[in-house]
mmCIF file of C-alpha atoms in Angstrom:
data_model
loop_
_atom_site.group_PDB
_atom_site.id
_atom_site.type_symbol
_atom_site.label_atom_id
_atom_site.label_comp_id
_atom_site.label_asym_id
_atom_site.label_seq_id
_atom_site.Cartn_x
_atom_site.Cartn_y
_atom_site.Cartn_z
ATOM 1 C CA UNK A 1 1.078 24.219 -26.463
ATOM 2 C CA UNK A 2 4.593 23.529 -27.139
ATOM 3 C CA UNK A 3 6.600 21.623 -25.230
ATOM 4 C CA UNK A 4 10.481 22.790 -24.444
ATOM 5 C CA UNK A 5 11.429 20.020 -22.075
ATOM 6 C CA UNK A 6 12.864 17.046 -23.534
ATOM 7 C CA UNK A 7 11.584 13.616 -22.795
ATOM 8 C CA UNK A 8 12.337 11.192 -19.727
ATOM 9 C CA UNK A 9 14.962 8.437 -21.014
ATOM 10 C CA UNK A 10 13.649 4.659 -20.307
ATOM 11 C CA UNK A 11 15.966 4.952 -17.955
ATOM 12 C CA UNK A 12 15.192 7.791 -15.821
ATOM 13 C CA UNK A 13 11.452 6.627 -16.434
ATOM 14 C CA UNK A 14 12.077 4.094 -14.110
ATOM 15 C CA UNK A 15 13.780 6.311 -11.467
ATOM 16 C CA UNK A 16 10.726 7.931 -10.678
ATOM 17 C CA UNK A 17 7.494 6.484 -11.905
ATOM 18 C CA UNK A 18 6.044 3.108 -10.757
ATOM 19 C CA UNK A 19 3.493 1.689 -13.012
ATOM 20 C CA UNK A 20 0.565 0.682 -10.621
ATOM 21 C CA UNK A 21 0.096 -2.774 -12.729
ATOM 22 C CA UNK A 22 3.749 -3.852 -11.468
ATOM 23 C CA UNK A 23 3.358 -3.498 -7.854
ATOM 24 C CA UNK A 24 3.135 -6.667 -6.249
ATOM 25 C CA UNK A 25 -0.261 -7.245 -4.068
ATOM 26 C CA UNK A 26 0.856 -7.905 -0.547
ATOM 27 C CA UNK A 27 -1.212 -9.792 1.828
ATOM 28 C CA UNK A 28 -1.205 -7.489 5.175
ATOM 29 C CA UNK A 29 -3.528 -9.704 6.837
ATOM 30 C CA UNK A 30 -6.307 -12.142 6.141
ATOM 31 C CA UNK A 31 -8.555 -9.834 3.689
ATOM 32 C CA UNK A 32 -6.722 -7.148 3.244
ATOM 33 C CA UNK A 33 -4.368 -6.989 0.535
ATOM 34 C CA UNK A 34 -2.098 -4.020 -0.832
ATOM 35 C CA UNK A 35 -0.085 -2.675 -3.267
ATOM 36 C CA UNK A 36 2.633 -0.911 -1.407
ATOM 37 C CA UNK A 37 4.567 2.016 -2.780
ATOM 38 C CA UNK A 38 7.380 3.395 -0.364
ATOM 39 C CA UNK A 39 10.139 6.299 -0.471
ATOM 40 C CA UNK A 40 12.224 7.285 2.286
ATOM 41 C CA UNK A 41 9.768 9.517 4.187
ATOM 42 C CA UNK A 42 6.575 8.792 3.044
ATOM 43 C CA UNK A 43 4.767 5.258 2.033
ATOM 44 C CA UNK A 44 1.600 4.764 0.114
ATOM 45 C CA UNK A 45 -0.517 1.600 0.631
ATOM 46 C CA UNK A 46 -3.401 1.103 -2.124
ATOM 47 C CA UNK A 47 -5.437 -1.211 0.039
ATOM 48 C CA UNK A 48 -8.784 -3.427 -0.334
ATOM 49 C CA UNK A 49 -10.517 -5.090 2.666
ATOM 50 C CA UNK A 50 -12.492 -7.760 1.512
ATOM 51 C CA UNK A 51 -16.670 -7.297 2.023
ATOM 52 C CA UNK A 52 -17.497 -8.902 5.517
ATOM 53 C CA UNK A 53 -14.364 -8.673 6.865
ATOM 54 C CA UNK A 54 -12.354 -6.875 10.052
ATOM 55 C CA UNK A 55 -9.302 -5.338 10.041
ATOM 56 C CA UNK A 56 -7.924 -5.797 14.052
ATOM 57 C CA UNK A 57 -7.271 -2.960 16.181
ATOM 58 C CA UNK A 58 -3.743 -1.800 15.879
ATOM 59 C CA UNK A 59 -1.187 1.105 16.688
ATOM 60 C CA UNK A 60 1.626 2.237 14.645
ATOM 61 C CA UNK A 61 4.103 5.159 15.493
ATOM 62 C CA UNK A 62 3.300 6.442 11.604
ATOM 63 C CA UNK A 63 1.108 9.352 11.201
ATOM 64 C CA UNK A 64 -1.557 8.006 9.003
ATOM 65 C CA UNK A 65 -4.229 9.601 6.428
ATOM 66 C CA UNK A 66 -6.610 7.087 5.003
ATOM 67 C CA UNK A 67 -8.771 8.185 1.770
ATOM 68 C CA UNK A 68 -11.577 6.059 1.087
ATOM 69 C CA UNK A 69 -11.905 5.395 -2.872
ATOM 70 C CA UNK A 70 -14.831 2.823 -3.176
ATOM 71 C CA UNK A 71 -17.315 1.592 -0.675
ATOM 72 C CA UNK A 72 -17.211 2.319 2.691
ATOM 73 C CA UNK A 73 -16.511 1.020 6.524
ATOM 74 C CA UNK A 74 -16.972 1.776 10.026
ATOM 75 C CA UNK A 75 -13.549 2.596 11.409
ATOM 76 C CA UNK A 76 -12.815 2.055 14.858
ATOM 77 C CA UNK A 77 -10.816 5.148 16.282
ATOM 78 C CA UNK A 78 -9.964 5.255 20.300
ATOM 79 C CA UNK A 79 -13.251 2.883 20.878
ATOM 80 C CA UNK A 80 -15.787 4.655 18.323
ATOM 81 C CA UNK A 81 -17.240 3.880 15.529
ATOM 82 C CA UNK A 82 -16.985 6.470 12.405
ATOM 83 C CA UNK A 83 -19.044 5.509 9.042
ATOM 84 C CA UNK A 84 -16.444 6.418 6.521
ATOM 85 C CA UNK A 85 -17.460 5.975 2.903
ATOM 86 C CA UNK A 86 -15.843 7.154 -1.030
ATOM 87 C CA UNK A 87 -14.294 10.232 -0.808
ATOM 88 C CA UNK A 88 -13.824 10.707 3.067
ATOM 89 C CA UNK A 89 -10.296 11.543 4.463
ATOM 90 C CA UNK A 90 -9.307 10.016 7.593
ATOM 91 C CA UNK A 91 -6.628 11.966 9.689
ATOM 92 C CA UNK A 92 -4.957 9.490 12.506
ATOM 93 C CA UNK A 93 -1.908 10.942 14.267
ATOM 94 C CA UNK A 94 0.702 8.609 15.671
ATOM 95 C CA UNK A 95 -0.053 5.791 18.126
ATOM 96 C CA UNK A 96 -3.997 5.953 18.089
ATOM 97 C CA UNK A 97 -5.880 2.682 18.467
ATOM 98 C CA UNK A 98 -7.855 1.936 15.355
ATOM 99 C CA UNK A 99 -9.170 -0.878 12.997
ATOM 100 C CA UNK A 100 -12.391 -0.970 10.554
ATOM 101 C CA UNK A 101 -15.186 -3.207 9.894
ATOM 102 C CA UNK A 102 -16.391 -3.633 6.332
ATOM 103 C CA UNK A 103 -19.853 -4.958 5.615
ATOM 104 C CA UNK A 104 -21.291 -6.293 2.299
ATOM 105 C CA UNK A 105 -18.872 -4.770 -0.121
ATOM 106 C CA UNK A 106 -15.192 -4.335 -0.054
ATOM 107 C CA UNK A 107 -13.409 -0.851 0.696
ATOM 108 C CA UNK A 108 -10.849 0.054 -0.893
ATOM 109 C CA UNK A 109 -8.638 3.014 0.733
ATOM 110 C CA UNK A 110 -5.157 5.000 -0.226
ATOM 111 C CA UNK A 111 -3.801 5.165 3.054
ATOM 112 C CA UNK A 112 -0.288 7.461 3.157
ATOM 113 C CA UNK A 113 1.727 6.754 6.142
ATOM 114 C CA UNK A 114 4.888 9.039 7.280
ATOM 115 C CA UNK A 115 7.505 7.860 8.159
ATOM 116 C CA UNK A 116 7.186 4.438 6.575
ATOM 117 C CA UNK A 117 5.779 1.544 8.433
ATOM 118 C CA UNK A 118 8.701 -1.158 8.694
ATOM 119 C CA UNK A 119 6.044 -4.085 8.766
ATOM 120 C CA UNK A 120 4.812 -3.008 5.349
ATOM 121 C CA UNK A 121 8.420 -2.339 4.099
ATOM 122 C CA UNK A 122 9.233 -5.732 5.150
ATOM 123 C CA UNK A 123 6.132 -7.421 3.514
ATOM 124 C CA UNK A 124 7.104 -5.810 0.396
ATOM 125 C CA UNK A 125 10.412 -6.672 0.448
ATOM 126 C CA UNK A 126 9.596 -10.099 0.661
ATOM 127 C CA UNK A 127 7.301 -9.691 -2.560
ATOM 128 C CA UNK A 128 10.069 -8.259 -4.329
ATOM 129 C CA UNK A 129 12.338 -10.961 -3.327
ATOM 130 C CA UNK A 130 10.105 -13.808 -4.407
ATOM 131 C CA UNK A 131 9.340 -11.958 -7.772
ATOM 132 C CA UNK A 132 13.329 -11.470 -8.135
ATOM 133 C CA UNK A 133 13.556 -14.837 -7.341
ATOM 134 C CA UNK A 134 10.699 -15.568 -10.013
ATOM 135 C CA UNK A 135 8.709 -17.436 -7.549
ATOM 136 C CA UNK A 136 5.733 -16.683 -5.518
ATOM 137 C CA UNK A 137 5.553 -16.573 -1.802
ATOM 138 C CA UNK A 138 2.534 -18.028 0.181
ATOM 139 C CA UNK A 139 1.678 -14.446 1.649
ATOM 140 C CA UNK A 140 2.075 -12.597 -1.788
ATOM 141 C CA UNK A 141 -0.263 -12.659 -4.815
ATOM 142 C CA UNK A 142 1.074 -10.295 -7.835
ATOM 143 C CA UNK A 143 -1.999 -9.481 -10.097
ATOM 144 C CA UNK A 144 -2.187 -7.250 -13.297
ATOM 145 C CA UNK A 145 -5.351 -7.214 -14.598
ATOM 146 C CA UNK A 146 -7.919 -9.798 -14.341
ATOM 147 C CA UNK A 147 -5.716 -12.782 -13.818
ATOM 148 C CA UNK A 148 -3.066 -13.268 -11.371
ATOM 149 C CA UNK A 149 0.885 -12.695 -13.012
ATOM 150 C CA UNK A 150 4.134 -11.812 -12.311
ATOM 151 C CA UNK A 151 4.744 -8.255 -11.836
ATOM 152 C CA UNK A 152 7.868 -7.069 -14.654
ATOM 153 C CA UNK A 153 9.183 -4.200 -12.628
ATOM 154 C CA UNK A 154 11.121 -4.492 -9.537
ATOM 155 C CA UNK A 155 10.179 -1.365 -7.119
ATOM 156 C CA UNK A 156 13.538 -1.770 -5.009
ATOM 157 C CA UNK A 157 14.397 1.794 -5.853
ATOM 158 C CA UNK A 158 11.652 3.044 -3.900
ATOM 159 C CA UNK A 159 12.188 0.822 -0.953
ATOM 160 C CA UNK A 160 13.837 1.755 1.829
ATOM 161 C CA UNK A 161 15.368 -0.246 4.878
ATOM 162 C CA UNK A 162 15.474 1.378 8.539
ATOM 163 C CA UNK A 163 18.735 2.970 7.732
ATOM 164 C CA UNK A 164 17.577 4.991 5.030
ATOM 165 C CA UNK A 165 19.515 3.446 2.255
ATOM 166 C CA UNK A 166 17.880 1.877 -0.900
ATOM 167 C CA UNK A 167 16.891 -2.122 -0.058
ATOM 168 C CA UNK A 168 19.419 -4.329 -2.108
#
């Protein structure tokens, strides 16, 4: 196959591509950590819930799609348990009460929210600010590979505040 398109410059690459290993790991709640990437209208959360933990019942205005990528859990949706496992896709309309129970192994999922959840953006922006100030905030751990380290790329071009403008 012959390539006709020019290769993106490093500057162009940074505007449209985020390296997973450079995304700060954010504590969403005890026993639930996520790498969060957001655009103006959608937010993606790469979440891992620890073994033998629970994700408290909650509601949010965002529509959510959850894709289980490893392990299994019982999703609590409007008071009923749904056993979900690797490969399952869960559709959660806005404002539906839901949570999860995780058992003997961690459960990892990709959560997609539209519109982006402001509470997640606030946690991400706190992590980015801590990274920019070259300090680790108590609620955030930056990880790439087996050991902790500070991420090297700021994600502020991909994070939006409630005004829909890129975060400073």
